[in-house]
Short mmCIF file of N, CA and C in Angstrom, two decimals:
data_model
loop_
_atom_site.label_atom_id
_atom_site.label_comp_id
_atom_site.label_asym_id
_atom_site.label_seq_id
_atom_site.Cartn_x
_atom_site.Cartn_y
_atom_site.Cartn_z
N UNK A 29 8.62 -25.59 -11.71
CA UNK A 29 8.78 -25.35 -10.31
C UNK A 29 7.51 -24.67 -9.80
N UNK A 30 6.60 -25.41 -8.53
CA UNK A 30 5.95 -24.16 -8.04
C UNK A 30 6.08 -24.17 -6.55
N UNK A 31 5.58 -22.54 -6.57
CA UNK A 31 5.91 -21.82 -5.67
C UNK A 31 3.93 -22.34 -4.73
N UNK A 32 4.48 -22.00 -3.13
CA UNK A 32 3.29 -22.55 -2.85
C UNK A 32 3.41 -21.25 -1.14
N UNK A 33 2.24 -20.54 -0.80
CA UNK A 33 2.24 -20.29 0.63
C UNK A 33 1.21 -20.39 0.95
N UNK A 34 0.72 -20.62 2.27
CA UNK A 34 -0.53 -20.57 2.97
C UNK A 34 -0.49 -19.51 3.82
N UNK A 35 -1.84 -19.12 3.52
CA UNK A 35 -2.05 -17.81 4.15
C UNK A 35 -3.78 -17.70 4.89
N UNK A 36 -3.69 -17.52 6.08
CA UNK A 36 -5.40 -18.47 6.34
C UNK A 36 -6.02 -19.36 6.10
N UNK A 37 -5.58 -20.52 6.18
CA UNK A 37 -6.33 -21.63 5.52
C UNK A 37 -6.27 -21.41 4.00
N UNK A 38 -5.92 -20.58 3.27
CA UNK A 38 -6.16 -20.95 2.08
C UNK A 38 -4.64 -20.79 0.98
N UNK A 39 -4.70 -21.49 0.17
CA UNK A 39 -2.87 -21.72 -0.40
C UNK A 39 -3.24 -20.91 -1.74
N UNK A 40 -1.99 -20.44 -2.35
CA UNK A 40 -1.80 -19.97 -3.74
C UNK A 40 -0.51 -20.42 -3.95
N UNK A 41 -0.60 -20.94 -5.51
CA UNK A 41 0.02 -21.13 -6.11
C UNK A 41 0.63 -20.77 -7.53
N UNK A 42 2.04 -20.86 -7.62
CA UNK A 42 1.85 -20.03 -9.19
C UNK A 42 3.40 -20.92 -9.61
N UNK A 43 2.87 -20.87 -10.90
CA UNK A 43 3.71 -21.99 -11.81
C UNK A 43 4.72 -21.33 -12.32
N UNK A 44 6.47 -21.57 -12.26
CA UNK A 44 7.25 -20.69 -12.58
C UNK A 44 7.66 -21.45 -13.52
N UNK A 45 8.42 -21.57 -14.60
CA UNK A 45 9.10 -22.02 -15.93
C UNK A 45 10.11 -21.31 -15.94
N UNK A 46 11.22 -21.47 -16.95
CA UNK A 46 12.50 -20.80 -17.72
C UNK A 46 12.03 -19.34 -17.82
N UNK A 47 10.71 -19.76 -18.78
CA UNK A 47 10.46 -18.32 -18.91
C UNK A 47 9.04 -18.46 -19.34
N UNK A 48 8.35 -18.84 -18.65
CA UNK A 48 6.82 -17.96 -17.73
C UNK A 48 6.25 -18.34 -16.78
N UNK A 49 5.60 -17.57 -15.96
CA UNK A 49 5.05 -17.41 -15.11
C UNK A 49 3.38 -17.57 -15.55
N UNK A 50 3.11 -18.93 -14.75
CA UNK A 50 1.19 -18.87 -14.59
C UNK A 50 0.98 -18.86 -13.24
N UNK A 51 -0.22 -17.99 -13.11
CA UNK A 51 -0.57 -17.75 -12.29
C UNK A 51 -2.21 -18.18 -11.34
N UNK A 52 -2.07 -19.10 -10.80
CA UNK A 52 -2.78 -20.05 -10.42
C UNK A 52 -3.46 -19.50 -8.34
N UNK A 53 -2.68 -18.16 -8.15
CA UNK A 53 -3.65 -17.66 -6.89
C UNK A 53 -5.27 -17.33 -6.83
N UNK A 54 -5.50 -17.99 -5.49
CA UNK A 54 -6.83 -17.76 -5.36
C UNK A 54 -7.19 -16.21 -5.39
N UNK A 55 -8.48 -16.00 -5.49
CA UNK A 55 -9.16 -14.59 -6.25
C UNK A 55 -8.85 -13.99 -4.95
N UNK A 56 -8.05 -12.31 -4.95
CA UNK A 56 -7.90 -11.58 -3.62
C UNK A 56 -6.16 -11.84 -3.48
N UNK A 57 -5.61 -12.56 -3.87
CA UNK A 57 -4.36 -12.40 -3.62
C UNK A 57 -3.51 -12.14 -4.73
N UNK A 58 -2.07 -11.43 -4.36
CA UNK A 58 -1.46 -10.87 -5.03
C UNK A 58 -0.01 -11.19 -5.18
N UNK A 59 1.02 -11.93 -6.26
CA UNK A 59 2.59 -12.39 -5.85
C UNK A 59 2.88 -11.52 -7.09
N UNK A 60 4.73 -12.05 -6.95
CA UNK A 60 5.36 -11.24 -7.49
C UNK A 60 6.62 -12.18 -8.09
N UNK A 61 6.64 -11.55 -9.14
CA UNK A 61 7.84 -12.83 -10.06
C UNK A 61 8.59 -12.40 -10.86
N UNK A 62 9.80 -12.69 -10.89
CA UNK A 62 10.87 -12.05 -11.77
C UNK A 62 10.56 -12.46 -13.15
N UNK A 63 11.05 -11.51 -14.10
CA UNK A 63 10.95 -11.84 -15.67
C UNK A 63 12.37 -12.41 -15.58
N UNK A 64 12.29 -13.91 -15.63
CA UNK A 64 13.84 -14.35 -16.09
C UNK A 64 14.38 -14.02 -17.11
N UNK A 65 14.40 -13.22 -18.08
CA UNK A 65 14.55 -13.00 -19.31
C UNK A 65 15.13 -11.14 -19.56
N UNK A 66 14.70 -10.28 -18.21
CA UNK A 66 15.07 -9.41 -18.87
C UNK A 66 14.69 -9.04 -16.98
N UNK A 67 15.43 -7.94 -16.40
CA UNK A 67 15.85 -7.78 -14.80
C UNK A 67 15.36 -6.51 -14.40
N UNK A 68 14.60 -5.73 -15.41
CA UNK A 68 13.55 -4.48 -15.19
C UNK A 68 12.36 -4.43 -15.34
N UNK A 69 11.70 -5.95 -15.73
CA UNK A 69 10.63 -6.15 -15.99
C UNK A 69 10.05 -7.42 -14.66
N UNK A 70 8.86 -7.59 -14.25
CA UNK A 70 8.43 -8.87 -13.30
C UNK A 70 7.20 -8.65 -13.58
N UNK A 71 6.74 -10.12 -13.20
CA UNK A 71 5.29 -10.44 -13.10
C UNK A 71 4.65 -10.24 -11.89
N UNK A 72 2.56 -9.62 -12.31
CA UNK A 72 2.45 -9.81 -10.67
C UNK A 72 1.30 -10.40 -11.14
N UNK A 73 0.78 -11.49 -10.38
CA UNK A 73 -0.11 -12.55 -10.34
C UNK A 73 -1.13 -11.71 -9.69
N UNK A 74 -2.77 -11.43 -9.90
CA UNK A 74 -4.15 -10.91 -9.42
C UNK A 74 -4.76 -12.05 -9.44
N UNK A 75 -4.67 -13.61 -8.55
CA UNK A 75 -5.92 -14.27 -9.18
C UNK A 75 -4.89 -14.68 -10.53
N UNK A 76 -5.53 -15.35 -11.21
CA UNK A 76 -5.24 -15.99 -12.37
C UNK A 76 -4.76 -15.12 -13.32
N UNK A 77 -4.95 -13.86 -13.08
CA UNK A 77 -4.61 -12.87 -14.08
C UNK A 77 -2.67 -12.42 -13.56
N UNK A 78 -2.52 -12.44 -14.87
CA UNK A 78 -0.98 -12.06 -15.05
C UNK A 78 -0.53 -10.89 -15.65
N UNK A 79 0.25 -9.80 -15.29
CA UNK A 79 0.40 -8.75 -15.30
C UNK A 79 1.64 -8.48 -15.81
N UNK A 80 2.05 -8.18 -16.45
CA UNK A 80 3.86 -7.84 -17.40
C UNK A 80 4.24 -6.53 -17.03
N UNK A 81 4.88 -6.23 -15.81
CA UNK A 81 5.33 -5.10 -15.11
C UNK A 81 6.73 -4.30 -15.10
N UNK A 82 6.84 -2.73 -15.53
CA UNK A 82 8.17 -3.15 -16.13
C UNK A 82 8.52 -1.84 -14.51
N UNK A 83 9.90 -1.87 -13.81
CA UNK A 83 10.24 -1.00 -13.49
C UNK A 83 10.39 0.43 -13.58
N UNK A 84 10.79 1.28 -12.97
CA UNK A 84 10.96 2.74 -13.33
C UNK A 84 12.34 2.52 -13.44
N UNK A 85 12.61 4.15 -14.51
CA UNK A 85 13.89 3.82 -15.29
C UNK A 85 15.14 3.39 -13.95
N UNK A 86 16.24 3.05 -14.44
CA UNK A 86 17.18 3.04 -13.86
C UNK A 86 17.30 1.54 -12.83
N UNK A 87 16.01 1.21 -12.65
CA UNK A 87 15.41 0.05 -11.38
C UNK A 87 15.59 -1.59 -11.97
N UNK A 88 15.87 -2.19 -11.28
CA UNK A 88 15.49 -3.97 -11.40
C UNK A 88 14.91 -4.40 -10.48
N UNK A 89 14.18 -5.17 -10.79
CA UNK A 89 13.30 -6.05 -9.63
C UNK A 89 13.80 -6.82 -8.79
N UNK A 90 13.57 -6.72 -7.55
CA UNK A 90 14.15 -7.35 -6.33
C UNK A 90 13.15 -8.85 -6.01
N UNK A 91 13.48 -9.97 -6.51
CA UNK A 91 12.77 -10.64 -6.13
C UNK A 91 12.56 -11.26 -4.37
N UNK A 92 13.79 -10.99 -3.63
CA UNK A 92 13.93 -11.07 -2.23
C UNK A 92 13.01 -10.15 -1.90
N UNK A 93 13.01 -9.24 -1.85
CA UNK A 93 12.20 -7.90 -1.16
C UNK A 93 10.80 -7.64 -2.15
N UNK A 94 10.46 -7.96 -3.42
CA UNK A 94 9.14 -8.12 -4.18
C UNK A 94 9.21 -6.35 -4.46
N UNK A 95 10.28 -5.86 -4.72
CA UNK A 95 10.20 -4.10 -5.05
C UNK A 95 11.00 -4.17 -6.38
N UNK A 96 11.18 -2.79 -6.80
CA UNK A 96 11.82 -2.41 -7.63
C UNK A 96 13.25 -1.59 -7.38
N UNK A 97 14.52 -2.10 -7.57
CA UNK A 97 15.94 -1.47 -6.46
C UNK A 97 17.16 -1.45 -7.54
N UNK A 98 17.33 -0.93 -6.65
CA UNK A 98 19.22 -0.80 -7.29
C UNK A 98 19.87 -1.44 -8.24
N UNK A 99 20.39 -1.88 -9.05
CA UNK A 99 20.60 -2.73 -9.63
C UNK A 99 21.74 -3.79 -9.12
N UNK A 100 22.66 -2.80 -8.10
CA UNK A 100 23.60 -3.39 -7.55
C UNK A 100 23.08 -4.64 -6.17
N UNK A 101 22.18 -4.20 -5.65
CA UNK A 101 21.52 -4.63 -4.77
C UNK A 101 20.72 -5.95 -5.84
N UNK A 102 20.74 -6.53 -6.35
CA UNK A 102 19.89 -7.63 -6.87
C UNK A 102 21.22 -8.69 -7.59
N UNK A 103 21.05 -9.72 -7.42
CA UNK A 103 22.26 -10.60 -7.53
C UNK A 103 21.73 -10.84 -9.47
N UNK A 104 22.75 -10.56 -10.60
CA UNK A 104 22.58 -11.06 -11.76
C UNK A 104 21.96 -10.20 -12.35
N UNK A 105 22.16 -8.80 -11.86
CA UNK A 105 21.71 -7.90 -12.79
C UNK A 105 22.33 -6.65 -12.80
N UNK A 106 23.45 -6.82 -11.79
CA UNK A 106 25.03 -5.13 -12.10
C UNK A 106 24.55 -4.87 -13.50
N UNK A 107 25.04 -5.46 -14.24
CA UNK A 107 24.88 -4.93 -15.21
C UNK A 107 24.11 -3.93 -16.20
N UNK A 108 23.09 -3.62 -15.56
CA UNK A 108 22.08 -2.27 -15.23
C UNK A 108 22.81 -1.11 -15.11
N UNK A 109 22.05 -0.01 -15.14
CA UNK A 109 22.73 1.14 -14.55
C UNK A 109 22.42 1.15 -13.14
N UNK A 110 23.77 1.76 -12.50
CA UNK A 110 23.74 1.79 -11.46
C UNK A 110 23.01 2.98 -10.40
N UNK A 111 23.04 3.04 -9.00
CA UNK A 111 22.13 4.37 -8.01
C UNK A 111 23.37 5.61 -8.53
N UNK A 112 22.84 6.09 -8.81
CA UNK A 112 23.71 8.24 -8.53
C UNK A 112 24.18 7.77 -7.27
N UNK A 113 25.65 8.41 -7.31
CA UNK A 113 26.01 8.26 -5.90
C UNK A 113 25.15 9.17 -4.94
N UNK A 114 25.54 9.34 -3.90
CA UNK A 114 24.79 10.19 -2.41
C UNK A 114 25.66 11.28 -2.57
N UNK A 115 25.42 12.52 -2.10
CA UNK A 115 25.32 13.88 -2.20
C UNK A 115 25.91 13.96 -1.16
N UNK A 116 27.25 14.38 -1.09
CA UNK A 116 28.16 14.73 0.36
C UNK A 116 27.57 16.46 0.46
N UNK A 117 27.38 16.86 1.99
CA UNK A 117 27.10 18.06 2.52
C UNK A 117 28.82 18.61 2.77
N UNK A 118 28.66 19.81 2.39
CA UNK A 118 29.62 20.68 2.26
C UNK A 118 29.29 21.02 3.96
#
């Protein structure tokens, strides 16, 4: 499968598989790609260079939003630990 955007006249592309990611953007741009294989880890494409990025503890990668979130908030990965609940004020 690839992924394709234009951005000023000029396109990047990056090659997604089962399980890897090549990374085929022109020099100066920067994407972002889920590790299908494991939901705290993603790829980020520099240019041809590929990057094996793992979250901060507790986090999974949001491939909608290109961050690192909740676990509940990312479809196929609950199974994470979940946010601390919110702190009720007395």
């Amino acid at each position: 499968m690839y992924f394709g955007v234009v951005t000023r006249n000029q396109v990047q592309l990056t090659h997604v598989t089962a399980n890897s990611v090549v990374c085929e953007e022109e020099d100066g741009h920067i994407s972002y790609h889920p590790d299908k294989a494991d939901c705290t880890m993603y790829y980020m494409c520099e240019g041809e260079r590929k990057h094996h990025m793992p979250c901060p503890s507790n986090l999974v990668f949001n491939p909608n939003e290109n961050v690192c979130d909740w676990p509940e908030n990312v479809e196929g990965c609950m199974h994470h630990t979940q946010a601390p609940p919110t702190a009720k004020r007395k």
